[in-house]
mmCIF file of C-alpha atoms in Angstrom:
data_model
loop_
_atom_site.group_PDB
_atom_site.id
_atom_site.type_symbol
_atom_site.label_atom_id
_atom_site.label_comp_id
_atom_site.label_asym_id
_atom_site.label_seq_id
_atom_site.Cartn_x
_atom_site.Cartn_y
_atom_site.Cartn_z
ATOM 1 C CA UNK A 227 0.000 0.000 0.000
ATOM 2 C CA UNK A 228 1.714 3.022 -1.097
ATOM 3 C CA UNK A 229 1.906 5.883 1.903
ATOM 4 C CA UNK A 230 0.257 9.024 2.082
ATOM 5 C CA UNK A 231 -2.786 8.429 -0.260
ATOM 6 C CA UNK A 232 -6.415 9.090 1.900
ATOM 7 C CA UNK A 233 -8.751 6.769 1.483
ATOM 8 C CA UNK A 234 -12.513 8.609 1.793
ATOM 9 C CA UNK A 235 -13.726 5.533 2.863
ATOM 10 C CA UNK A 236 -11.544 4.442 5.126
ATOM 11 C CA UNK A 237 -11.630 8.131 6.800
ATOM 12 C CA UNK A 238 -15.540 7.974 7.230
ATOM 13 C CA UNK A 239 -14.980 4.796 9.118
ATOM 14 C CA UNK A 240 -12.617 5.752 11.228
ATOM 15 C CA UNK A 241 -14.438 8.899 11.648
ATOM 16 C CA UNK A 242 -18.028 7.002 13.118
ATOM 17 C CA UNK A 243 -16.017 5.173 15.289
ATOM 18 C CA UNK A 244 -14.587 8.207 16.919
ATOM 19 C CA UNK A 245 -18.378 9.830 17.082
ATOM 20 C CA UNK A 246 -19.897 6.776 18.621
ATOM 21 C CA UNK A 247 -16.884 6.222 21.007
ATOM 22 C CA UNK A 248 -17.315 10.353 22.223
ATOM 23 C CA UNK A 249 -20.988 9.739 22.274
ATOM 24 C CA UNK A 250 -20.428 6.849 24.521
ATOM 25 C CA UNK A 251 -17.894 8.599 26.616
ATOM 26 C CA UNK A 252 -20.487 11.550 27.110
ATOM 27 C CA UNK A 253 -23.569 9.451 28.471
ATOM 28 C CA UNK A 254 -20.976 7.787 30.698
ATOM 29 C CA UNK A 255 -19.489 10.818 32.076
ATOM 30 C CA UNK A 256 -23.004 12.555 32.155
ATOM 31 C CA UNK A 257 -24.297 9.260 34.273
ATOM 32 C CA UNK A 258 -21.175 9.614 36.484
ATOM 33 C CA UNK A 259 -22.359 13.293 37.228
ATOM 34 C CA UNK A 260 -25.614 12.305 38.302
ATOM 35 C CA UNK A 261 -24.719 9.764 40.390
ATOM 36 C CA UNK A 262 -22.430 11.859 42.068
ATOM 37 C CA UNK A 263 -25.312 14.744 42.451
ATOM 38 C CA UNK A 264 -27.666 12.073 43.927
ATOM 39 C CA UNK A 265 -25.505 10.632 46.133
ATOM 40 C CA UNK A 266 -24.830 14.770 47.108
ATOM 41 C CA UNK A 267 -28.298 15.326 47.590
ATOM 42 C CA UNK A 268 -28.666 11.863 49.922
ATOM 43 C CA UNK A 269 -26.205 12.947 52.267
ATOM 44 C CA UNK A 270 -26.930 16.605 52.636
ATOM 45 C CA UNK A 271 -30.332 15.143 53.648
ATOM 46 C CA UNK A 272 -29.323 12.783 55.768
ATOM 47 C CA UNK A 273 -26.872 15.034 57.690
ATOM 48 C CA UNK A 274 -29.912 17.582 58.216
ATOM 49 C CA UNK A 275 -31.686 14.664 59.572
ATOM 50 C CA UNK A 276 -29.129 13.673 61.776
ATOM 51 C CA UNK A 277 -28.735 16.960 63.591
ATOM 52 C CA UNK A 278 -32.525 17.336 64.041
ATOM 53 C CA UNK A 279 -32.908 14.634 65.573
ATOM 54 C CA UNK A 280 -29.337 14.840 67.535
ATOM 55 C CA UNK A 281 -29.128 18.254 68.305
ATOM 56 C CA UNK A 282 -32.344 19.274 67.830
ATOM 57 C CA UNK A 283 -32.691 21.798 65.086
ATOM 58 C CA UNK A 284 -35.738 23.064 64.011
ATOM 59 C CA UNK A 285 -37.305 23.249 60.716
ATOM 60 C CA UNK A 286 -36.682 27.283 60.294
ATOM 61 C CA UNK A 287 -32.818 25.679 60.082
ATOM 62 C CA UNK A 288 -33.762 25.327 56.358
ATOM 63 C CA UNK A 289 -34.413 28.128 55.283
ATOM 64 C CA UNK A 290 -31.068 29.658 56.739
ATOM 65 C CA UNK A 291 -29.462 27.069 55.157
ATOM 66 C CA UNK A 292 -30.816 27.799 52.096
ATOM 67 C CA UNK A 293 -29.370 31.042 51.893
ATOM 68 C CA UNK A 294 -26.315 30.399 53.193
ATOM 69 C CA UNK A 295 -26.003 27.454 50.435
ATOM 70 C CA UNK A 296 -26.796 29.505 47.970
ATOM 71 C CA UNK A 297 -24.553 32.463 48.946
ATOM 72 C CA UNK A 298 -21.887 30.276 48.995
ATOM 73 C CA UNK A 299 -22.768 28.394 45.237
ATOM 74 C CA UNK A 300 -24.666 31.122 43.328
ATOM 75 C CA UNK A 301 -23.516 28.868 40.634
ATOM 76 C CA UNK A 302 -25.578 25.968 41.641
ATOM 77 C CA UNK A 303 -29.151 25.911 41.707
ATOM 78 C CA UNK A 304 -30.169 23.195 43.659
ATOM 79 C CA UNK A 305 -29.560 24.800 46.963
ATOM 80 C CA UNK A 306 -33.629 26.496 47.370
ATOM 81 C CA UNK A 307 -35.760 25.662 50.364
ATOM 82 C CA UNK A 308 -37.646 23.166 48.481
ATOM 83 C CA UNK A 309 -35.422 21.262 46.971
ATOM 84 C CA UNK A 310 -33.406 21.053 50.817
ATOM 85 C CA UNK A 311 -36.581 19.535 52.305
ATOM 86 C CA UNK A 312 -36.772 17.075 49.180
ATOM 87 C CA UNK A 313 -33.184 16.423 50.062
ATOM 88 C CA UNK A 314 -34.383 15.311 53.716
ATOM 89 C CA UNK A 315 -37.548 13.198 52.233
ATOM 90 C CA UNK A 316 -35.034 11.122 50.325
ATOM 91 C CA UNK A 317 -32.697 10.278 53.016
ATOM 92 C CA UNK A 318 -35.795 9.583 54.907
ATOM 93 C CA UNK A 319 -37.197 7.617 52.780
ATOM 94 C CA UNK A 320 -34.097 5.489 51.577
ATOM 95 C CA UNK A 321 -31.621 5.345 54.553
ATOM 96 C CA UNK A 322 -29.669 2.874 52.525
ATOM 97 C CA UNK A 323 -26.679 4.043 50.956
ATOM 98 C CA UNK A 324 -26.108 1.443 48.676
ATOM 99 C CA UNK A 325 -29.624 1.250 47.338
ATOM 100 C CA UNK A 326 -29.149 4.866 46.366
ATOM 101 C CA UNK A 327 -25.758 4.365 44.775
ATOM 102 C CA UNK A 328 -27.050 1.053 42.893
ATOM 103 C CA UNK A 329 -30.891 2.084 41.854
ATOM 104 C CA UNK A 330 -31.509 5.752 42.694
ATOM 105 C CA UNK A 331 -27.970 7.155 41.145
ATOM 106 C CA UNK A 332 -28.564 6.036 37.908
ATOM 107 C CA UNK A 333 -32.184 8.385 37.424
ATOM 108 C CA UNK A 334 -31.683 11.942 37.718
ATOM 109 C CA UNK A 335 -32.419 14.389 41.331
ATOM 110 C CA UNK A 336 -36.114 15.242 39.457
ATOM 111 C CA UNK A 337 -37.341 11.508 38.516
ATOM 112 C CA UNK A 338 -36.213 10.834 42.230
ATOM 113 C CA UNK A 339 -38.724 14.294 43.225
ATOM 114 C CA UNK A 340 -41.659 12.404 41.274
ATOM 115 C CA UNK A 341 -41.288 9.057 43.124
ATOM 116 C CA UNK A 342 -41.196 10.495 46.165
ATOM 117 C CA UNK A 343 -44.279 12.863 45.078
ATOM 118 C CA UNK A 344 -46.192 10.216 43.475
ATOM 119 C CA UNK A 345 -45.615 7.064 45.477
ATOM 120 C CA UNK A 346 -46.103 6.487 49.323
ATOM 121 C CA UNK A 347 -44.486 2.824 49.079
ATOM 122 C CA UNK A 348 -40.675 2.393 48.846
ATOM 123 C CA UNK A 349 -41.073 -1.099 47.147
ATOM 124 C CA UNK A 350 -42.987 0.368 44.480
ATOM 125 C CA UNK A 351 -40.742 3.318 44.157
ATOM 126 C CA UNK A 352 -37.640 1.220 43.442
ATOM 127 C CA UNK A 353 -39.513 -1.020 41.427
ATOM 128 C CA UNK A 354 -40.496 2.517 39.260
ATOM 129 C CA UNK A 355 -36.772 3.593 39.693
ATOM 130 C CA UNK A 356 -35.206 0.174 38.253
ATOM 131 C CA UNK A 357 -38.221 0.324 34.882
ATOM 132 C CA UNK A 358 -36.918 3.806 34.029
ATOM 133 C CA UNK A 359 -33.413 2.657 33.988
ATOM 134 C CA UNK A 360 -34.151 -0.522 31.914
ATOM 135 C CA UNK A 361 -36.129 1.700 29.734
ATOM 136 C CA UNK A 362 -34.870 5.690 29.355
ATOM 137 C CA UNK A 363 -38.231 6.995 30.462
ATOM 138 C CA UNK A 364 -38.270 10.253 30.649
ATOM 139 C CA UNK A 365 -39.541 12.039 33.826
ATOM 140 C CA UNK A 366 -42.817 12.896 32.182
ATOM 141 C CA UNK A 367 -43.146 9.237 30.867
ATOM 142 C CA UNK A 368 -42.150 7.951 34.545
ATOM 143 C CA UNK A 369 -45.194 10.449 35.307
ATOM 144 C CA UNK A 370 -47.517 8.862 33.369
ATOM 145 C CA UNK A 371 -46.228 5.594 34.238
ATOM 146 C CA UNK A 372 -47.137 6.326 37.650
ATOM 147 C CA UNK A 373 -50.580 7.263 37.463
ATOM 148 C CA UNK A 374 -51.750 5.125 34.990
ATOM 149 C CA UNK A 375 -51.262 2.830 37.698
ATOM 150 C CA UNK A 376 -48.563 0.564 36.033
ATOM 151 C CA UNK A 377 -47.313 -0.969 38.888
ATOM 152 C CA UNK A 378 -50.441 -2.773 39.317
ATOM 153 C CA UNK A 379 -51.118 -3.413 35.724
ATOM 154 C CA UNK A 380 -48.114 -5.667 35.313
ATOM 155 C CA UNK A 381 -48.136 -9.344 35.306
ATOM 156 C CA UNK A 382 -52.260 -8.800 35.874
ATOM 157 C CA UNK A 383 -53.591 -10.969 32.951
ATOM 158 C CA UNK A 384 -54.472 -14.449 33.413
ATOM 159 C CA UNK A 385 -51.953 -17.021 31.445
ATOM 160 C CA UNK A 386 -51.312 -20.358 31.129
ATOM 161 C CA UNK A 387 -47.605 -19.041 30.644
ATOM 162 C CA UNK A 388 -46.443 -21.242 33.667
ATOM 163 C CA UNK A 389 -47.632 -24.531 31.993
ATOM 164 C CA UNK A 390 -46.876 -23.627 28.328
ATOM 165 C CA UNK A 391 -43.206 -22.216 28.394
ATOM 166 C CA UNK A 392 -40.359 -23.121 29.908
ATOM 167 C CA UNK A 393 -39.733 -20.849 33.852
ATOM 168 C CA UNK A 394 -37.278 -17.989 32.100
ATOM 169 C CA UNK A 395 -39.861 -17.224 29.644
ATOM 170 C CA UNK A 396 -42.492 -17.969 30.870
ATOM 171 C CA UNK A 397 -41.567 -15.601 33.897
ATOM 172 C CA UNK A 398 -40.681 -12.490 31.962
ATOM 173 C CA UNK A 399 -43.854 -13.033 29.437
ATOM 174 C CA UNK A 400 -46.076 -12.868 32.338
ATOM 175 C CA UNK A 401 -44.439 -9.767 33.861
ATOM 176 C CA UNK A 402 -44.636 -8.321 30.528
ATOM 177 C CA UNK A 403 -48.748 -8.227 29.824
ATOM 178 C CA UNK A 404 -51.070 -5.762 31.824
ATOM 179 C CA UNK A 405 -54.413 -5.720 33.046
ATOM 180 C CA UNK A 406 -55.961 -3.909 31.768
ATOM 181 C CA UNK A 407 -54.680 -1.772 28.870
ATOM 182 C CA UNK A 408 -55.096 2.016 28.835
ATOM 183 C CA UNK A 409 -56.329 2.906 25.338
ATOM 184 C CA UNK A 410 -57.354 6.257 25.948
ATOM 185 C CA UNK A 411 -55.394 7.538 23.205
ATOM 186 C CA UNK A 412 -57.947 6.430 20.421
ATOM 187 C CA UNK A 413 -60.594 8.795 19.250
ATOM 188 C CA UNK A 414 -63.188 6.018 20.003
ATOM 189 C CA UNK A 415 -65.949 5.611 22.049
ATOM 190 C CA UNK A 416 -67.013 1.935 23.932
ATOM 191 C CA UNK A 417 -69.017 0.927 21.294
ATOM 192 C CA UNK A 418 -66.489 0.452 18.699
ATOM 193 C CA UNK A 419 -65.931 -2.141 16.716
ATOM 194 C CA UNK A 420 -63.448 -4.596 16.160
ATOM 195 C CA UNK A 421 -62.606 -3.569 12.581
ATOM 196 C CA UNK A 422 -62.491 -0.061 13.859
ATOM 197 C CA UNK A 423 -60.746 -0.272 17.032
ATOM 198 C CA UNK A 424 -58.132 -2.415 14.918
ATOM 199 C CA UNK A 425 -57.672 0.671 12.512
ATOM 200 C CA UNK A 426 -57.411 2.831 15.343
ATOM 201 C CA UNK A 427 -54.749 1.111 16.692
ATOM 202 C CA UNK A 428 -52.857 0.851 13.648
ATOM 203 C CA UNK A 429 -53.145 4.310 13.054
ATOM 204 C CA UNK A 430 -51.717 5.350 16.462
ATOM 205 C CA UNK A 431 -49.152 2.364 16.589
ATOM 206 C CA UNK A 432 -46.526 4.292 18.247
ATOM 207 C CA UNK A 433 -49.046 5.130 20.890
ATOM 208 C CA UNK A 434 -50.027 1.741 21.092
ATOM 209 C CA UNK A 435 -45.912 0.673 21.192
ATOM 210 C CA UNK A 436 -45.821 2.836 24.389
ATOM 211 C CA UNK A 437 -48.553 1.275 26.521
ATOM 212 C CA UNK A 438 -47.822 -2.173 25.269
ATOM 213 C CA UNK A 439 -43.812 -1.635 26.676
ATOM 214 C CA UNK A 440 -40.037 -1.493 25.411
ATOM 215 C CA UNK A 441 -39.335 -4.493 22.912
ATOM 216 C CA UNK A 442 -42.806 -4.689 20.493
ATOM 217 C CA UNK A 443 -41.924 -4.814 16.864
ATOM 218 C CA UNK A 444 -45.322 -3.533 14.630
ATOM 219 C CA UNK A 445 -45.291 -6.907 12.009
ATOM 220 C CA UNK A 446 -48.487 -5.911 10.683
ATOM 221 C CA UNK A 447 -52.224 -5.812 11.082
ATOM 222 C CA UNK A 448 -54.828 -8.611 9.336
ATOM 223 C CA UNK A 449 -51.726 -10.080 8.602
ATOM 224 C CA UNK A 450 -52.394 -12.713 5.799
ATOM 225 C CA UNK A 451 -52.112 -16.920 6.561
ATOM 226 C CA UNK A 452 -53.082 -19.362 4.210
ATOM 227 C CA UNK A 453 -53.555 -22.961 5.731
ATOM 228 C CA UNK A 454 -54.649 -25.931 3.029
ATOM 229 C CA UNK A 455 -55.590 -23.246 0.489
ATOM 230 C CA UNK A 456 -57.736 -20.668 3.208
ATOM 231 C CA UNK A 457 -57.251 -17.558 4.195
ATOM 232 C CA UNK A 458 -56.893 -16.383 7.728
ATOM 233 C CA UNK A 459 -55.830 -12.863 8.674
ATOM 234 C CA UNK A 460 -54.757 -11.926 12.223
ATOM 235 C CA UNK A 461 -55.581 -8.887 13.804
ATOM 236 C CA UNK A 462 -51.999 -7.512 15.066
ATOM 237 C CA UNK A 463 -48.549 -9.719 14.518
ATOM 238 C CA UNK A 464 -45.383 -8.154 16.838
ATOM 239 C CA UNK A 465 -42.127 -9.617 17.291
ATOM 240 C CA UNK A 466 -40.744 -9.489 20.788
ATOM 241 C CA UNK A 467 -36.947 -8.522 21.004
ATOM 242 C CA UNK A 468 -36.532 -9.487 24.226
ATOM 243 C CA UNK A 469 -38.148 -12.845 24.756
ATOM 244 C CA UNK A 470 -37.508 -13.324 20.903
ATOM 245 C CA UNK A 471 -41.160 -14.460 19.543
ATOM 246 C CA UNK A 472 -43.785 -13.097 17.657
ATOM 247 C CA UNK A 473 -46.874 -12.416 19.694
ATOM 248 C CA UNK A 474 -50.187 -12.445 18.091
ATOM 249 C CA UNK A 475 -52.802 -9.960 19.506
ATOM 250 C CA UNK A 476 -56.723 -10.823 18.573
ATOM 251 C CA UNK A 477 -58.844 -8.100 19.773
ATOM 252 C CA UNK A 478 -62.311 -8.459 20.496
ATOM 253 C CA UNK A 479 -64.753 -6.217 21.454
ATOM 254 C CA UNK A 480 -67.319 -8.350 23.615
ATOM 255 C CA UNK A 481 -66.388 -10.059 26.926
ATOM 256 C CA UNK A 482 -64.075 -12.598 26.804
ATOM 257 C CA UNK A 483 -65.709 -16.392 25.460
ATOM 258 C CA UNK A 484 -64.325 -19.807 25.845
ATOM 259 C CA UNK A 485 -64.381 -20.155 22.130
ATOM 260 C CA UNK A 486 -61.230 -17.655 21.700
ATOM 261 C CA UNK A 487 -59.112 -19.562 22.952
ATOM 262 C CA UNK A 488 -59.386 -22.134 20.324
ATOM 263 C CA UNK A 489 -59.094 -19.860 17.783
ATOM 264 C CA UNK A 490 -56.079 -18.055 19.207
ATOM 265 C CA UNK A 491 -54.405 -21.482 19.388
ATOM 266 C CA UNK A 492 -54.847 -21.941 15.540
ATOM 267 C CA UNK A 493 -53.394 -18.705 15.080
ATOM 268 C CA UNK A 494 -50.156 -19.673 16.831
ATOM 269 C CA UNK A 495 -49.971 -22.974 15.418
ATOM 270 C CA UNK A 496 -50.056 -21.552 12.203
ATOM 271 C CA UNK A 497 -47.677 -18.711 12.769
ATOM 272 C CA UNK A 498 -44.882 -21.224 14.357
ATOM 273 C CA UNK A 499 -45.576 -23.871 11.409
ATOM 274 C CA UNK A 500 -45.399 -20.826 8.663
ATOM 275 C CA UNK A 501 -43.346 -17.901 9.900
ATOM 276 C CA UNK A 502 -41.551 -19.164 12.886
ATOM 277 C CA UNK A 503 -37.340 -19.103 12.260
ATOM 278 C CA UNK A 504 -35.713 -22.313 14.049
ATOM 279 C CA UNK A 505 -34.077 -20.017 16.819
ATOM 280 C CA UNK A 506 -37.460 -18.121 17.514
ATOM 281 C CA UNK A 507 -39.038 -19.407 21.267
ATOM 282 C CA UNK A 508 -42.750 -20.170 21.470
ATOM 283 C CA UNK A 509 -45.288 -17.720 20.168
ATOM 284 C CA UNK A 510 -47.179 -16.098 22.140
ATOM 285 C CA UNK A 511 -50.849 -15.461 21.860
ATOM 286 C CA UNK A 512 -52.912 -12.382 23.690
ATOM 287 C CA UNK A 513 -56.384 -11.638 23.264
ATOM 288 C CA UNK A 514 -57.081 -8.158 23.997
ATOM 289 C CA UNK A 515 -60.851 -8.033 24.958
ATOM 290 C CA UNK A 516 -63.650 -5.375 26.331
ATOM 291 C CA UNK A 517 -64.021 -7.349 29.547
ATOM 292 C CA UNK A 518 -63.667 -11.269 31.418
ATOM 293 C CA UNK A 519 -64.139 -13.109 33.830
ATOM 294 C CA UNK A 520 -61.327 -15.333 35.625
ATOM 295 C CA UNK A 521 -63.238 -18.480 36.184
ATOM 296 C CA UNK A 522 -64.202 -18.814 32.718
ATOM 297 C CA UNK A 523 -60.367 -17.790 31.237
ATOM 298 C CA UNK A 524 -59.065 -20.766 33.507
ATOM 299 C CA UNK A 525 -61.456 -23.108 32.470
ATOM 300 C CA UNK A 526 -60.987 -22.085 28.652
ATOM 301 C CA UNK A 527 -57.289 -21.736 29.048
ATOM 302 C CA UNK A 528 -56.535 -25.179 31.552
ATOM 303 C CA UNK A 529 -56.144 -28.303 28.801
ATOM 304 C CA UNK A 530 -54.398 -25.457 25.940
ATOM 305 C CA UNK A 531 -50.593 -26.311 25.253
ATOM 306 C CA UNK A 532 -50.171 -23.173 23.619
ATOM 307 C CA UNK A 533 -49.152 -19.747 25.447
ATOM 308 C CA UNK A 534 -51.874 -17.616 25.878
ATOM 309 C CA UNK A 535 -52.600 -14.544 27.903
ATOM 310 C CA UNK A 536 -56.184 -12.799 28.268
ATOM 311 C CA UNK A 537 -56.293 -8.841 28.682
ATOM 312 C CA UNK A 538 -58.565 -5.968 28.952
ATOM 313 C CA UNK A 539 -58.851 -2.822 27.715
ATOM 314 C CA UNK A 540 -60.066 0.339 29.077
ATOM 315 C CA UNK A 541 -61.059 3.440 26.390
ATOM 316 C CA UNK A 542 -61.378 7.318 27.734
ATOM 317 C CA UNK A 543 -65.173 7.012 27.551
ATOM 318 C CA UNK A 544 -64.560 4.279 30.521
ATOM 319 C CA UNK A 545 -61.688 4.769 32.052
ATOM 320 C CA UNK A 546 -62.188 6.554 35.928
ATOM 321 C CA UNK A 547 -62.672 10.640 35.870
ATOM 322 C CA UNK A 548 -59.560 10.956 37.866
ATOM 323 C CA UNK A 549 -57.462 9.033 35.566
ATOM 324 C CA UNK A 550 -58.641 10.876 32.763
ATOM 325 C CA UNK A 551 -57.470 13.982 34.063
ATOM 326 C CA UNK A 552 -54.074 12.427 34.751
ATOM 327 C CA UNK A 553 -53.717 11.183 31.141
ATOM 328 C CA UNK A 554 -51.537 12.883 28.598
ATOM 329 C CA UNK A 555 -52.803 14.147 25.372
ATOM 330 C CA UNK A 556 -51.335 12.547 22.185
ATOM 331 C CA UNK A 557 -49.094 15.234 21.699
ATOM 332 C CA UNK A 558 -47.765 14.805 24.529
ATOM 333 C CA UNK A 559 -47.578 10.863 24.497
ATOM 334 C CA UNK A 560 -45.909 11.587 20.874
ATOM 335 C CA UNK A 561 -43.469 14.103 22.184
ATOM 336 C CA UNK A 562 -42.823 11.566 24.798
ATOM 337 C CA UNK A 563 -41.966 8.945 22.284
ATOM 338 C CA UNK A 564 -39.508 10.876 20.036
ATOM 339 C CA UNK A 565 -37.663 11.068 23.461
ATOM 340 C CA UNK A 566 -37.845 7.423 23.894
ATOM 341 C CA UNK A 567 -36.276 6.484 20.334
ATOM 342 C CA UNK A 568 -33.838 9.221 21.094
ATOM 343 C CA UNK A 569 -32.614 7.612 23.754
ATOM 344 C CA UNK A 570 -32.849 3.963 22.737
ATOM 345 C CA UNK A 571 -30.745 5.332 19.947
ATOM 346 C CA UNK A 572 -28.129 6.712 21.983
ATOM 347 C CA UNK A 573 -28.045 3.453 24.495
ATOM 348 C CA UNK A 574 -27.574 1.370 21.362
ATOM 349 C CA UNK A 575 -24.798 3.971 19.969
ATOM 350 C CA UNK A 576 -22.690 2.789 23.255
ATOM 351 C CA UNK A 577 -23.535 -0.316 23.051
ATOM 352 C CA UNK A 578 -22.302 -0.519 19.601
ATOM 353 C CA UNK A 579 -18.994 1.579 20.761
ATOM 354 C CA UNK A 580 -18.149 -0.455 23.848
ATOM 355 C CA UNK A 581 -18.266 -3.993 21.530
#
């Protein structure tokens, strides 16, 4: 190779490398940062706690603190009343160092404001804390996390996961369906029906990516099967990055019937005989439907090999007035996921740079 000639492509390599390896050494430095703030924050609370309860110091110490703080760090602009009393709340609230250096570090001082705001329960604050990590929620995606009621939503459909897959699947499929789903999103009132609230859903797929979680790939909707020269079309087809399967979703607008479950097992049959790759795991079937009731989903879902999960939905026109109010618009929730991909793009920038 003779010396001194520059090769344009070899430059441009060499030059996405060096981006992705600065981009990577950003987030990590930026991450370092907050973990150091955080852990800041901790102790300055827990040292005001300490000599409250030691030496007796009143709450009017706060406020003097405050502005001597601040007279000190004009530069810094974490230092106000408020944000000192937060300070005490989360040393309070988490006297554990270590779960604040492990968990709380790695979310920034304001998603750490809304879980103590939000939550009254430690267990589901960490739980919150350790999703937005996996994740990169946002703190106004953490927000609406919260009060759509998430926590309790999780793992909340009834399966026969435990008999159908094998326990590491089987485990993380189950956490990964809700009870019910918030659709409130859709301009569509309860009396939709299933052709519609199928369009409706396709037409506001990111939306619908959001509430169903991190790790649904859109395959398609009425997505064509022929089987012995008929056609069969199912509603919604995803792939699953994570527990690497496609997922069929058949929505139905009724209450739930024992007769779904058959035809949800044809559908994954069909999909693991036709479009199933020899390292994809089990597919997974949901059926997404107005309402049901558990005795009858056992009984339908008992003698079924196949993986199935049964889900609700809830629409604005029915979900409670107080969660309404708590919702985001779809700007918002679009806004929101822009943020999402930004950050999943960033992650996987690292990701690429660190292998």
């Amino acid at each position: 190779m003779t010396k001194g000639l520059f090769n344009p492509k070899d430059y441009e390599i060499f030059l996405l490398d060096l981006k992705s390896r600065i981009r990577s050494a950003q987030i990590k430095a930026a991450l370092a940062v907050n973990r150091e703030l955080v852990l800041l924050y901790w102790q300055i609370g827990r040292d005001i706690l300490v000599r409250q309860e030691q030496a007796g110091w009143g709450a009017k110490v706060i406020q003097t603190l405050s502005n001597d703080l601040k007279q000190e760090f004009p530069e810094m602009k974490g230092f106000s009343r408020s944000n000192l009393l937060y300070m005490r709340a989360f040393a309070q609230a988490f006297p554990d160092e270590q779960i604040v250096q492990e968990v709380l570090g790695q979310i920034t001082w304001y998603h750490n404001i809304a879980l103590l705001d939000k939550l009254k329960s430690n267990e589901e604050r960490l739980w919150y804390a350790r999703q937005t990590v996996e994740h990169g929620w946002s703190r106004n995606v953490l927000v609406h996390q919260i009060e759509s009621g998430l926590y309790q939503r999780m793992g909340g459909a009834i399966t026969n996961f435990d008999r159908a897959l094998p326990p590491p699947q089987s485990d993380l499929a189950t956490q990964l369906l809700k009870d019910p789903y918030h659709l409130d999103f859709l301009d569509v009132t309860s009396s939709v029906q299933e052709r519609e609230l199928e369009k409706a859903l396709v037409d506001r797929i990111r939306e619908f990516l959001l509430e169903l979680g991190v790790g649904f790939a859109f395959v398609g909707s009425q997505y064509h099967l022929e089987v012995d020269g008929d056609d069969y079309y199912i509603d919604l087809l995803f792939y699953h990055l994570k527990l690497r399967c496609y997922v069929v979703i058949d929505l139905k607008v009724t209450e739930f019937q024992p007769e779904f479950s058959g035809k949800m097992n044809f559908y994954i049959s069909a999909v693991d005989d036709l479009l199933r790759h020899p390292e994809d795991r089990a597919t997974i079937g949901i059926i997404l439907c107005k309402g049901k009731k558990k005795t009858a989903v056992e009984y339908a879902l008992r003698d079924v090999n196949r993986p199935i999960g049964v889900s609700t939905y809830q629409l604005k026109d029915s979900l409670p007035e107080p969660l309404k109010q708590s919702l985001p618009s779809v700007e918002q929730l679009e806004m929101e996921m822009e943020t999402i991909i930004a950050e999943v793009g960033m992650v996987d920038n690292s990701n690429t740079a660190d292998s």
